[in-house]
mmCIF file of C-alpha atoms in Angstrom:
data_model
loop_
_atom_site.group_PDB
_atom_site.id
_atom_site.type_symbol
_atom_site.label_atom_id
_atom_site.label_comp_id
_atom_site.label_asym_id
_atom_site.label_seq_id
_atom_site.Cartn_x
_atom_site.Cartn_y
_atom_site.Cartn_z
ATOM 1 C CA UNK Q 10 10.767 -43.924 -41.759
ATOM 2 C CA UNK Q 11 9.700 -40.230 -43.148
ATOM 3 C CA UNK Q 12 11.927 -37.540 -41.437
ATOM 4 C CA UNK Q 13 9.036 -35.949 -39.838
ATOM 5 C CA UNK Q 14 7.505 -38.977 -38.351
ATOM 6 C CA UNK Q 15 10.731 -39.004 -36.040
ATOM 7 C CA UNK Q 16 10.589 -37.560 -32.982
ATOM 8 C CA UNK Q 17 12.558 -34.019 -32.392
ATOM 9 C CA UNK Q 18 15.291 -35.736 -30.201
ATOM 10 C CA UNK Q 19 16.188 -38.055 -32.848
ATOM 11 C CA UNK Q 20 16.062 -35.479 -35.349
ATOM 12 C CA UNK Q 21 18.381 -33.417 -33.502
ATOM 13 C CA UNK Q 22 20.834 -35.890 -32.799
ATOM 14 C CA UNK Q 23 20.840 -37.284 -36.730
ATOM 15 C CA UNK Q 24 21.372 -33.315 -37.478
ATOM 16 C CA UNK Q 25 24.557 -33.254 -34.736
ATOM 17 C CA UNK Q 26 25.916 -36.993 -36.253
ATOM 18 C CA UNK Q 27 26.248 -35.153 -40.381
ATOM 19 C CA UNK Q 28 27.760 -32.246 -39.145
ATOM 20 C CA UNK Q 29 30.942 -34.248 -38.500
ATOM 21 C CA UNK Q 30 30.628 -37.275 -41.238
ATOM 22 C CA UNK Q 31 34.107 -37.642 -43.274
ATOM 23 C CA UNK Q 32 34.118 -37.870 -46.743
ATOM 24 C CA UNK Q 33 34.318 -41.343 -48.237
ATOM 25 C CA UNK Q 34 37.667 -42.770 -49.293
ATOM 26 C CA UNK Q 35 37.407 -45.277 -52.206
ATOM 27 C CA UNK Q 36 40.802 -47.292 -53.443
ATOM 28 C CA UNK Q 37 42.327 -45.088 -50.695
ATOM 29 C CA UNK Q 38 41.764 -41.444 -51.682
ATOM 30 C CA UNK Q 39 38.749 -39.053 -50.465
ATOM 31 C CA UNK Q 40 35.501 -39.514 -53.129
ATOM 32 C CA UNK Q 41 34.398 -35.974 -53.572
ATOM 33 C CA UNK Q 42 31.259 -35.178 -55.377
ATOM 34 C CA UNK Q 43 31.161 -32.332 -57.982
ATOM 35 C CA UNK Q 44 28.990 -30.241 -56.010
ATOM 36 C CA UNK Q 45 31.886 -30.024 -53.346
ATOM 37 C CA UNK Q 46 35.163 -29.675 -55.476
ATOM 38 C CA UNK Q 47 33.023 -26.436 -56.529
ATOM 39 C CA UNK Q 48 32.517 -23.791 -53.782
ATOM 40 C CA UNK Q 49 29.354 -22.943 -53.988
ATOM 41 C CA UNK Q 50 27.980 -18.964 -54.082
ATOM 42 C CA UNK Q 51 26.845 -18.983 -50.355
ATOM 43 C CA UNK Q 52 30.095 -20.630 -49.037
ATOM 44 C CA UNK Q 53 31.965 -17.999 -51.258
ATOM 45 C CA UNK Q 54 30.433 -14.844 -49.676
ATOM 46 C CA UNK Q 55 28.736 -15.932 -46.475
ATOM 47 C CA UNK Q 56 29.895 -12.610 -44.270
ATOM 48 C CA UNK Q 57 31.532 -14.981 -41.242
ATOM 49 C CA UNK Q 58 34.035 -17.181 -41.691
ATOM 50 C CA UNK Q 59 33.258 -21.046 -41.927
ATOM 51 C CA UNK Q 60 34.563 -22.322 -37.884
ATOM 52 C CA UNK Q 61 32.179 -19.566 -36.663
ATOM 53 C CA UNK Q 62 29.587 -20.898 -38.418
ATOM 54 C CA UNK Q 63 30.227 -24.716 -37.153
ATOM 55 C CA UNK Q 64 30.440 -23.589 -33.779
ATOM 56 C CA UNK Q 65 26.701 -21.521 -34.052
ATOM 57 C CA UNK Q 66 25.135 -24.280 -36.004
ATOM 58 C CA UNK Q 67 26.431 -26.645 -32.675
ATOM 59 C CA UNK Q 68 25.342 -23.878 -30.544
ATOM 60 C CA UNK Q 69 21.326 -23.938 -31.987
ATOM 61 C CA UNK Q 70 21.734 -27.884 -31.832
ATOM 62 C CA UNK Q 71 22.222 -28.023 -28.258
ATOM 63 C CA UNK Q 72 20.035 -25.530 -27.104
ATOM 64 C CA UNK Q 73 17.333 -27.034 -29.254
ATOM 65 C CA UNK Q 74 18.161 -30.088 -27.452
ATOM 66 C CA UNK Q 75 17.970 -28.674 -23.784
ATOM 67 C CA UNK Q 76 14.672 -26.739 -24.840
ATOM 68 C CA UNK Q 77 13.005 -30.406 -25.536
ATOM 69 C CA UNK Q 78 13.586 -32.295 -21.680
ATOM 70 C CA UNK Q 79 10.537 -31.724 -19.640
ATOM 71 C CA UNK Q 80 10.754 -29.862 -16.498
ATOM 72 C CA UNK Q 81 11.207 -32.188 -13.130
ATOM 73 C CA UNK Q 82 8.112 -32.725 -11.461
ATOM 74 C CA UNK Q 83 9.499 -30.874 -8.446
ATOM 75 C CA UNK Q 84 9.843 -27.875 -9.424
ATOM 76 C CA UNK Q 85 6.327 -27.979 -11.624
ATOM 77 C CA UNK Q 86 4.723 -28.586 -8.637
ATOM 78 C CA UNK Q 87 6.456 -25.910 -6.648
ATOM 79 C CA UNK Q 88 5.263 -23.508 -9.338
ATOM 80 C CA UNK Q 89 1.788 -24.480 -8.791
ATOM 81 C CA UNK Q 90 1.690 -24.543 -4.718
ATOM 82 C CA UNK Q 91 3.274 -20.533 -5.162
ATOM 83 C CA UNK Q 92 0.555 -19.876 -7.563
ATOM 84 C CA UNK Q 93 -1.990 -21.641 -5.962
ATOM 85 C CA UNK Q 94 -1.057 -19.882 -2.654
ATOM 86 C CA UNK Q 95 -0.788 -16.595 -3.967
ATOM 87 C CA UNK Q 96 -4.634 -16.687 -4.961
ATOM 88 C CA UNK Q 97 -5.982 -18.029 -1.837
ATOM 89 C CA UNK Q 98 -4.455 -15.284 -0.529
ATOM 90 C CA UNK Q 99 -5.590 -13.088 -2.600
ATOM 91 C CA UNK Q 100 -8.997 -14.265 -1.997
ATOM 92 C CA UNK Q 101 -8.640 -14.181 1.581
ATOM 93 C CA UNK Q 102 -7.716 -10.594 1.459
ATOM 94 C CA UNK Q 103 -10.914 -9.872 -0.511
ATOM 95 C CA UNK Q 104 -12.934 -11.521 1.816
ATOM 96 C CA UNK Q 105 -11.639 -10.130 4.869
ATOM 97 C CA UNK Q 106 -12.186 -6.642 3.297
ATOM 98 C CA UNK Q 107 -16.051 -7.432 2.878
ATOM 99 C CA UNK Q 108 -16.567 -9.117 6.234
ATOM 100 C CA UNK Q 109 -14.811 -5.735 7.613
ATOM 101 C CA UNK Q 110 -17.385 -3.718 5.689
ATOM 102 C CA UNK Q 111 -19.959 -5.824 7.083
ATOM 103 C CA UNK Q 112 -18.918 -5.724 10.140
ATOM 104 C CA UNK Q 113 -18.204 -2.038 10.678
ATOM 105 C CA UNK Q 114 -21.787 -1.017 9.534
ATOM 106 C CA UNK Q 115 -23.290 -3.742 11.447
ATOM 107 C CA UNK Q 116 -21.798 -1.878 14.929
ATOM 108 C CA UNK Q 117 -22.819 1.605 13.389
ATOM 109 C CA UNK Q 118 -26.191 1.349 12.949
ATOM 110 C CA UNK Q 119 -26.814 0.669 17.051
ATOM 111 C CA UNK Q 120 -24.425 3.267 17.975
ATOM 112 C CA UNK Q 121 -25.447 6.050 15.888
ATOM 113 C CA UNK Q 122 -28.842 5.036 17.334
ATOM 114 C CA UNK Q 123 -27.092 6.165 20.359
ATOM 115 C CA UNK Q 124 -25.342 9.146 19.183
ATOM 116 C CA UNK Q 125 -28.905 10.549 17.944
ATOM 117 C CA UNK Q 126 -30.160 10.209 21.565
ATOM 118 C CA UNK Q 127 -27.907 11.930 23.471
ATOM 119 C CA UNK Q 128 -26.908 14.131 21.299
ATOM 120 C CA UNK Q 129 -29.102 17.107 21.824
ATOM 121 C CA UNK Q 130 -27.988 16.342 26.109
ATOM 122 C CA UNK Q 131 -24.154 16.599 24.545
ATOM 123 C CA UNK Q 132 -24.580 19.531 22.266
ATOM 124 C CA UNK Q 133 -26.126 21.791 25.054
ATOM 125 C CA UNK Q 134 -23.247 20.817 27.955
ATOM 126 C CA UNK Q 135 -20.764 20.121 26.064
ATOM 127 C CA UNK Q 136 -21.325 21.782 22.890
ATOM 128 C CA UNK Q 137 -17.180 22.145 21.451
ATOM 129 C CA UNK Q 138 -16.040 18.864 22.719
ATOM 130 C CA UNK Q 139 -18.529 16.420 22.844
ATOM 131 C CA UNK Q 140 -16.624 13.926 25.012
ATOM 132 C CA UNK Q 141 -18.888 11.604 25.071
ATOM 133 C CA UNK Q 142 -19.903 11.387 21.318
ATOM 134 C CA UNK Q 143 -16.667 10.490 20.832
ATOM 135 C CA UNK Q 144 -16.064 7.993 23.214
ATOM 136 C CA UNK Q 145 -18.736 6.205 20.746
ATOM 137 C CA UNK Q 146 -16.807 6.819 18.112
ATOM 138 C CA UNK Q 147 -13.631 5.659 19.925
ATOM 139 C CA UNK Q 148 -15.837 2.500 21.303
ATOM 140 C CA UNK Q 149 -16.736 2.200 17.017
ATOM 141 C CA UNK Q 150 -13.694 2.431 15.916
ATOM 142 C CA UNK Q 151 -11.301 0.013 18.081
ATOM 143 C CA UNK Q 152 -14.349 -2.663 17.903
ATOM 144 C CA UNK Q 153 -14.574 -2.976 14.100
ATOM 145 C CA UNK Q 154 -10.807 -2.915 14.345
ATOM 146 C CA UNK Q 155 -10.133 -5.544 16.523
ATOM 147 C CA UNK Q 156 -11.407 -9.121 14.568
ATOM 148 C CA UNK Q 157 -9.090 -7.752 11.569
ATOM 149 C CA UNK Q 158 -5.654 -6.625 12.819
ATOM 150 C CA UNK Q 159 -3.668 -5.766 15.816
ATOM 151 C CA UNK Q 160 -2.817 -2.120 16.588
ATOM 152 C CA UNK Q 161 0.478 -1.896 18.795
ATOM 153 C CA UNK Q 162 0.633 1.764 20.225
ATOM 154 C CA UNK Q 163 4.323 3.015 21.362
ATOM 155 C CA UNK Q 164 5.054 6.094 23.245
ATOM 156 C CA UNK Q 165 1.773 6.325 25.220
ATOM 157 C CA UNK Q 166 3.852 8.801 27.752
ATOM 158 C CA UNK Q 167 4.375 11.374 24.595
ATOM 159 C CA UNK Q 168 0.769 11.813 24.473
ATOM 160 C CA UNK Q 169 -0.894 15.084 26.356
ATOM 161 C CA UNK Q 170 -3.271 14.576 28.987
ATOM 162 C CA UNK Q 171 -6.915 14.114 28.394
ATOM 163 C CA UNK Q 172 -8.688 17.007 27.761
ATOM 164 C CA UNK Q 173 -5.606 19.572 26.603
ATOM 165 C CA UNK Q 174 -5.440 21.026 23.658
ATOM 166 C CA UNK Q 175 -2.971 19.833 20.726
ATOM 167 C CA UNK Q 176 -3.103 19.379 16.920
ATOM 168 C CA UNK Q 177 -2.488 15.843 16.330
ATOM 169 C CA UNK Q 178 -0.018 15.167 12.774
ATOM 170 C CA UNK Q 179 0.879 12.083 11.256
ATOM 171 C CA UNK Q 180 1.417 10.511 7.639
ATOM 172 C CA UNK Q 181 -1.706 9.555 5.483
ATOM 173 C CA UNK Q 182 -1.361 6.260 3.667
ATOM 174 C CA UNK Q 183 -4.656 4.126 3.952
ATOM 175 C CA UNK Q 184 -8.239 4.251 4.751
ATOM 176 C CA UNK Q 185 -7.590 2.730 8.178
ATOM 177 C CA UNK Q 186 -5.439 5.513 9.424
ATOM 178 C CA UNK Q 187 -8.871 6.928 11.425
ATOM 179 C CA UNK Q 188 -9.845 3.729 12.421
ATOM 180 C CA UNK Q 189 -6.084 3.330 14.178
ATOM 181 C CA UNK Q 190 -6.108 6.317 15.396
ATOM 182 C CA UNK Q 191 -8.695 5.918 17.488
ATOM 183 C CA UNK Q 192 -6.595 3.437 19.459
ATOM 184 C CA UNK Q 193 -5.010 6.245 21.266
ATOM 185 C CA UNK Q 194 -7.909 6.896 23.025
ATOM 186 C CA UNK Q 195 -7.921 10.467 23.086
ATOM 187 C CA UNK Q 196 -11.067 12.908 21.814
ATOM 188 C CA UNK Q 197 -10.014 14.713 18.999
ATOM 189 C CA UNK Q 198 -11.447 16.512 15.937
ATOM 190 C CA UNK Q 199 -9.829 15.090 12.438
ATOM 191 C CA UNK Q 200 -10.316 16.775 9.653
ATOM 192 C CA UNK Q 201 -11.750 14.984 6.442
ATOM 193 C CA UNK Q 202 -13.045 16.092 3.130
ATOM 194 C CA UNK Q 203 -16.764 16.941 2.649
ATOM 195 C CA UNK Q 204 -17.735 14.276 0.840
ATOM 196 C CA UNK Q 205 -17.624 11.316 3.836
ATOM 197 C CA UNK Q 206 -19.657 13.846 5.864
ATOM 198 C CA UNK Q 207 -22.531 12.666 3.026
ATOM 199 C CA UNK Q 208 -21.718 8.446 3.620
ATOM 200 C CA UNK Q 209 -24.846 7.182 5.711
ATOM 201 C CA UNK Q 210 -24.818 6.610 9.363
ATOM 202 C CA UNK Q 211 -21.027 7.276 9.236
ATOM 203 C CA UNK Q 212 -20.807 10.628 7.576
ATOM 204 C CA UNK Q 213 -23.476 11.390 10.099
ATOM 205 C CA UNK Q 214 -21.808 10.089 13.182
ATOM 206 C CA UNK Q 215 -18.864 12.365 11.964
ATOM 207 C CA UNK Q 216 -21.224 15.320 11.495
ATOM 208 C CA UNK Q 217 -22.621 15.147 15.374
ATOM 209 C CA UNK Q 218 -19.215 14.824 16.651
ATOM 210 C CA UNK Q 219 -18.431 17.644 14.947
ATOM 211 C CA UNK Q 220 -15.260 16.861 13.123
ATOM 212 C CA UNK Q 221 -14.318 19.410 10.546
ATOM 213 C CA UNK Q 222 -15.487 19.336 6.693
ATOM 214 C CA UNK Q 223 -13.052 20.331 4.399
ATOM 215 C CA UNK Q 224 -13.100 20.919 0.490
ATOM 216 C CA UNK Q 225 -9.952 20.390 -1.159
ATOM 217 C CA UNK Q 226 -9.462 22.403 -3.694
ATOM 218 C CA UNK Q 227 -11.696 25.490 -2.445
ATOM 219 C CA UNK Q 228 -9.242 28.315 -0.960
ATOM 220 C CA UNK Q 229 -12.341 29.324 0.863
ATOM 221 C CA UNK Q 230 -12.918 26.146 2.913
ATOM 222 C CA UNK Q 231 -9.056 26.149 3.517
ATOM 223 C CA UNK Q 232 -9.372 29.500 5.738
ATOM 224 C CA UNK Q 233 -12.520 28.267 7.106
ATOM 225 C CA UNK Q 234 -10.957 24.815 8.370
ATOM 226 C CA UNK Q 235 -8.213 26.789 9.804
ATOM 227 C CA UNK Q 236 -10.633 28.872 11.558
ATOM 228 C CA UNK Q 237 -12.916 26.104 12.656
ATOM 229 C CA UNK Q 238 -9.536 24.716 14.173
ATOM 230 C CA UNK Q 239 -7.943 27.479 15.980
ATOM 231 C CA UNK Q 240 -11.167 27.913 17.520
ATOM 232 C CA UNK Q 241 -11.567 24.209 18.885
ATOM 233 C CA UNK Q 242 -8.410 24.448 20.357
ATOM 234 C CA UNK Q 243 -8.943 27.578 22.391
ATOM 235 C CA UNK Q 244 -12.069 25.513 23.733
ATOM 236 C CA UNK Q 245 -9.637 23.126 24.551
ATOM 237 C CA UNK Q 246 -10.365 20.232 21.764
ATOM 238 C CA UNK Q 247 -7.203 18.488 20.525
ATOM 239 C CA UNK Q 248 -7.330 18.505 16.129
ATOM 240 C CA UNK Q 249 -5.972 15.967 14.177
ATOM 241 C CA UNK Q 250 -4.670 17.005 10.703
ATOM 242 C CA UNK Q 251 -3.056 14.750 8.065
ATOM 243 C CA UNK Q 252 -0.449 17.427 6.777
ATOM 244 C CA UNK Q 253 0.416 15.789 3.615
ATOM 245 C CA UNK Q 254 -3.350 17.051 2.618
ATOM 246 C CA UNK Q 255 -4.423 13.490 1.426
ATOM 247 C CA UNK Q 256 -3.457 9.455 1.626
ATOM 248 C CA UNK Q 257 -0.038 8.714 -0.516
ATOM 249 C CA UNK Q 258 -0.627 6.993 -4.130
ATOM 250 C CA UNK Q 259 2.959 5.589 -4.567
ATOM 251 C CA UNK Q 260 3.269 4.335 -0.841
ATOM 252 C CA UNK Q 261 5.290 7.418 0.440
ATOM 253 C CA UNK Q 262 5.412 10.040 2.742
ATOM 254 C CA UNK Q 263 5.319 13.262 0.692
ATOM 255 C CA UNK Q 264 6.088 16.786 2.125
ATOM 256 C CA UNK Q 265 4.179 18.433 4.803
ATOM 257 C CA UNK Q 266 1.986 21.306 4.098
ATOM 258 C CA UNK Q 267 1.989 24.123 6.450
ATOM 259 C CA UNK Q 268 -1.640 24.371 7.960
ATOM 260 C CA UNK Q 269 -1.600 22.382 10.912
ATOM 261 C CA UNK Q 270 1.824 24.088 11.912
ATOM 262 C CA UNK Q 271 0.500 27.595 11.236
ATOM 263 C CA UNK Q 272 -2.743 26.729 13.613
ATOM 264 C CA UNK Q 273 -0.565 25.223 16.475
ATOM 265 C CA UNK Q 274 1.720 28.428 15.880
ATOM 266 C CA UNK Q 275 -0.957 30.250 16.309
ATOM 267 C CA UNK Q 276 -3.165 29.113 19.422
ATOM 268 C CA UNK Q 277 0.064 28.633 21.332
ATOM 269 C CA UNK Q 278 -0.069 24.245 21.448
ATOM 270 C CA UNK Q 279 1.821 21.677 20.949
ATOM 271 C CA UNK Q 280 2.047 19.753 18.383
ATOM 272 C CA UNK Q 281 2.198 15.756 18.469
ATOM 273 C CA UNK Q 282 3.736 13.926 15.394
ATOM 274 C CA UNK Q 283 2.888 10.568 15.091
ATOM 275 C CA UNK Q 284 3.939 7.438 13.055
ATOM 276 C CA UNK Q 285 1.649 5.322 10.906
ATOM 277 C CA UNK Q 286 3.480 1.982 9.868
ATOM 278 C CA UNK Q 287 1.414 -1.007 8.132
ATOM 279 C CA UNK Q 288 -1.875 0.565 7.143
ATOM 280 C CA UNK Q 289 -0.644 0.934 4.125
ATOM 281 C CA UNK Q 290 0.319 -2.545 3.651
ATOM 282 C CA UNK Q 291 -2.911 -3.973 4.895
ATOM 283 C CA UNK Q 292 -4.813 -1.879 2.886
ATOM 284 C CA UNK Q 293 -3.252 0.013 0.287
ATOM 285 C CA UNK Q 294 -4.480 3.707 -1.105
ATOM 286 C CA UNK Q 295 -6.806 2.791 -4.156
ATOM 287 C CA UNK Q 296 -7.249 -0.691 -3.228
ATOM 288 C CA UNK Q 297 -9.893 -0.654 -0.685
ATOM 289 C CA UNK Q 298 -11.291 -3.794 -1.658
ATOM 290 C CA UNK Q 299 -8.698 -5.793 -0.104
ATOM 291 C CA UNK Q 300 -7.780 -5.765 3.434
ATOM 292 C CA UNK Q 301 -4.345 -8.195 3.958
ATOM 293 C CA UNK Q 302 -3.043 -9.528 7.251
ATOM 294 C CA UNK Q 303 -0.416 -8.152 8.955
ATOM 295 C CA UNK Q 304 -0.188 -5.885 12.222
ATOM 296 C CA UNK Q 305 -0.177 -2.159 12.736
ATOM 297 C CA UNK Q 306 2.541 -0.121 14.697
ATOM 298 C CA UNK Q 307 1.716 3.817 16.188
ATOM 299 C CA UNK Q 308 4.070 5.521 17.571
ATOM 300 C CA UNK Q 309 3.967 8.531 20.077
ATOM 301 C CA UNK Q 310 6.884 11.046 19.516
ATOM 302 C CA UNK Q 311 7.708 13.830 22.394
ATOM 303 C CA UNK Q 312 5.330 17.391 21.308
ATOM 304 C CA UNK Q 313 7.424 19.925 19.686
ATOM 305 C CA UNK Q 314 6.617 23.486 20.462
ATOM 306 C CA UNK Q 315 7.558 26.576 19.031
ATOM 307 C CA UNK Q 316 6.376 30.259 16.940
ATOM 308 C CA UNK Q 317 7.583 29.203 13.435
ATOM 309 C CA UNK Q 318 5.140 27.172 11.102
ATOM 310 C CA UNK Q 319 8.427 26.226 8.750
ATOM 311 C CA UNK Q 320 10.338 24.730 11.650
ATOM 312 C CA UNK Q 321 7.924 22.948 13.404
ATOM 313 C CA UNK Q 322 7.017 21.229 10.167
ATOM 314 C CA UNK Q 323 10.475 19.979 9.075
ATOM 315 C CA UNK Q 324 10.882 18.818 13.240
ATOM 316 C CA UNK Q 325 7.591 17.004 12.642
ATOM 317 C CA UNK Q 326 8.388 15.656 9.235
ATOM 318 C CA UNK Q 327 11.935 14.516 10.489
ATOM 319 C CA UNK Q 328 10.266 12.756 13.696
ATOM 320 C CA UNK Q 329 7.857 10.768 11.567
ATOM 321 C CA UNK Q 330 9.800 9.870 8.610
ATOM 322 C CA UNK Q 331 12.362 8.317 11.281
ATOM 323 C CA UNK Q 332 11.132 5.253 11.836
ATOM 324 C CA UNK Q 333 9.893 4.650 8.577
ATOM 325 C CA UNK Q 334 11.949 2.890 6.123
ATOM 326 C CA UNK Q 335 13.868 5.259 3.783
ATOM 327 C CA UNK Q 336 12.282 4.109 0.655
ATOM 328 C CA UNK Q 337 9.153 4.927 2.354
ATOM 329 C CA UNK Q 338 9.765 8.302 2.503
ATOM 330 C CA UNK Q 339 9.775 11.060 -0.811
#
């Protein structure tokens, strides 16, 4: 048969059986061609010596043998289930995103309905607060929640009573962080950037409630969000600030900025850390499109008081970074 026509294996194998052939012996001494009695130029200066190269040709010969037997059906099929089940997954987490979309609009359209009603009732009794805009907001925000993930709160004793002023810190990793928040059931005034105060129905609902508008990069808007703040509090509306200024891009907690501290400092309050663990796994910072399952822990820690904007940042920092794990943290 032509060489080629075999099959690799056999090839192989033929390629293995040479290596070792002996020379022929006729009338009892070795028959040596004329091409072996003379050494030829690449035997003469190959640069490694000759048992090196026997044992790398044997080398390539059984490792071109190994590279030819099939994988075991097993373990191709266990490849495929992973991959298979990675996708659905994937899927899944796509889908559940949209549904929560849907979903969240679908309860915001009735209750900013609501909002618009009794809002010029709210605004004239209660014009600072506005208790009971926000308990739509809080009745909003733990129902679009609630088909999607579980939110476990710990340390409901650390949290002030209703209706005392406090600023509110914790760490920023995912667009749900607002939507868990409102799990502690408590009316206060979060600070966001200007641009969701222009998203319809909810930028609005945001707008009547009277949560503070914030532009990022103007040192203007800074001093007036401080302002705005210190001012709420004295009124005796609790603030929420995210001190790390905006949600984390590499999944950690980054340092604090000094704001919030400086405004609790300031009006004489308490200030409240608070631990965010699992938003960012369920849906991470730049990948809003997916929302994964999984469940959500918040935890309460003890208020920390005191005159110095430094130290009650680094106390704050240190009680939220504690339970998270240390890679988690910058």
């Amino acid at each position: 048969f032509p060489a080629h026509t075999l099959p690799r294996a056999v090839r192989i194998a033929a390629m293995s059986a040479a290596v070792h052939v002996q020379p022929l012996r006729r009338h009892g001494r070795a028959h040596t061609t004329r091409a072996q009695r003379q050494p030829s130029l690449a035997a003469t200066t190959h640069p490694f010596p000759a048992a090196h190269r026997s044992k790398a040709r044997r080398t390539r010969i059984k490792c071109f043998a190994t590279a030819g037997v099939p994988p075991s059906p097993s373990s191709s099929w266990s490849t495929r289930l992973q991959d298979g089940s990675r996708v659905l997954v994937a899927l899944l987490s796509v889908f559940r995103a949209f549904a929560f979309y849907v979903w969240t609009l679908a309860l915001s359209v009735p209750l900013f309905l609501v909002m618009l009603v009794i809002s010029p009732v709210v605004w004239r009794v209660d014009g600072v607060r506005r208790k009971a805009l926000h308990w739509v907001n809080m009745v909003w925000a733990n129902l679009s929640t609630w088909p999607f993930y579980r939110v476990n709160v710990e340390g409901e004793r650390n949290l002030p009573p209703e209706g005392s002023p406090a600023v509110y810190v914790a760490n920023h990793a995912s667009y749900l962080d607002i939507f868990t928040l409102f799990s502690l059931w408590r009316g206060f005034k979060f600070v966001s950037k200007t641009s969701n105060f222009m998203i319809p129905i909810v930028g609005w609902s945001m707008f009547l409630t009277g949560h503070v508008p914030l532009k990022r990069t103007d040192a203007r808007s800074m001093k007036e969000m401080l302002l705005t703040c210190r001012y709420m509090l004295r009124e005796g509306a609790p603030v929420l600030i995210f001190p790390e200024g905006t949600r984390t891009s590499d999944g950690r907690m980054h340092a604090f900025k000094k704001g919030a501290f400086s405004v609790a400092a300031k009006a004489k309050v308490p200030v409240v850390p608070i631990t965010l663990i699992g938003t960012g796994e369920l849906m991470p910072n730049g990948s809003e499109g997916t929302l994964k399952f999984g469940e959500v822990r918040v935890i309460v820690h003890p208020p920390i008081e005191g005159k110095d904007a430094d130290e009650l940042a680094k106390q704050a920092r240190a009680a939220i970074a504690a339970p998270l794990d240390p890679e988690r943290v910058a």
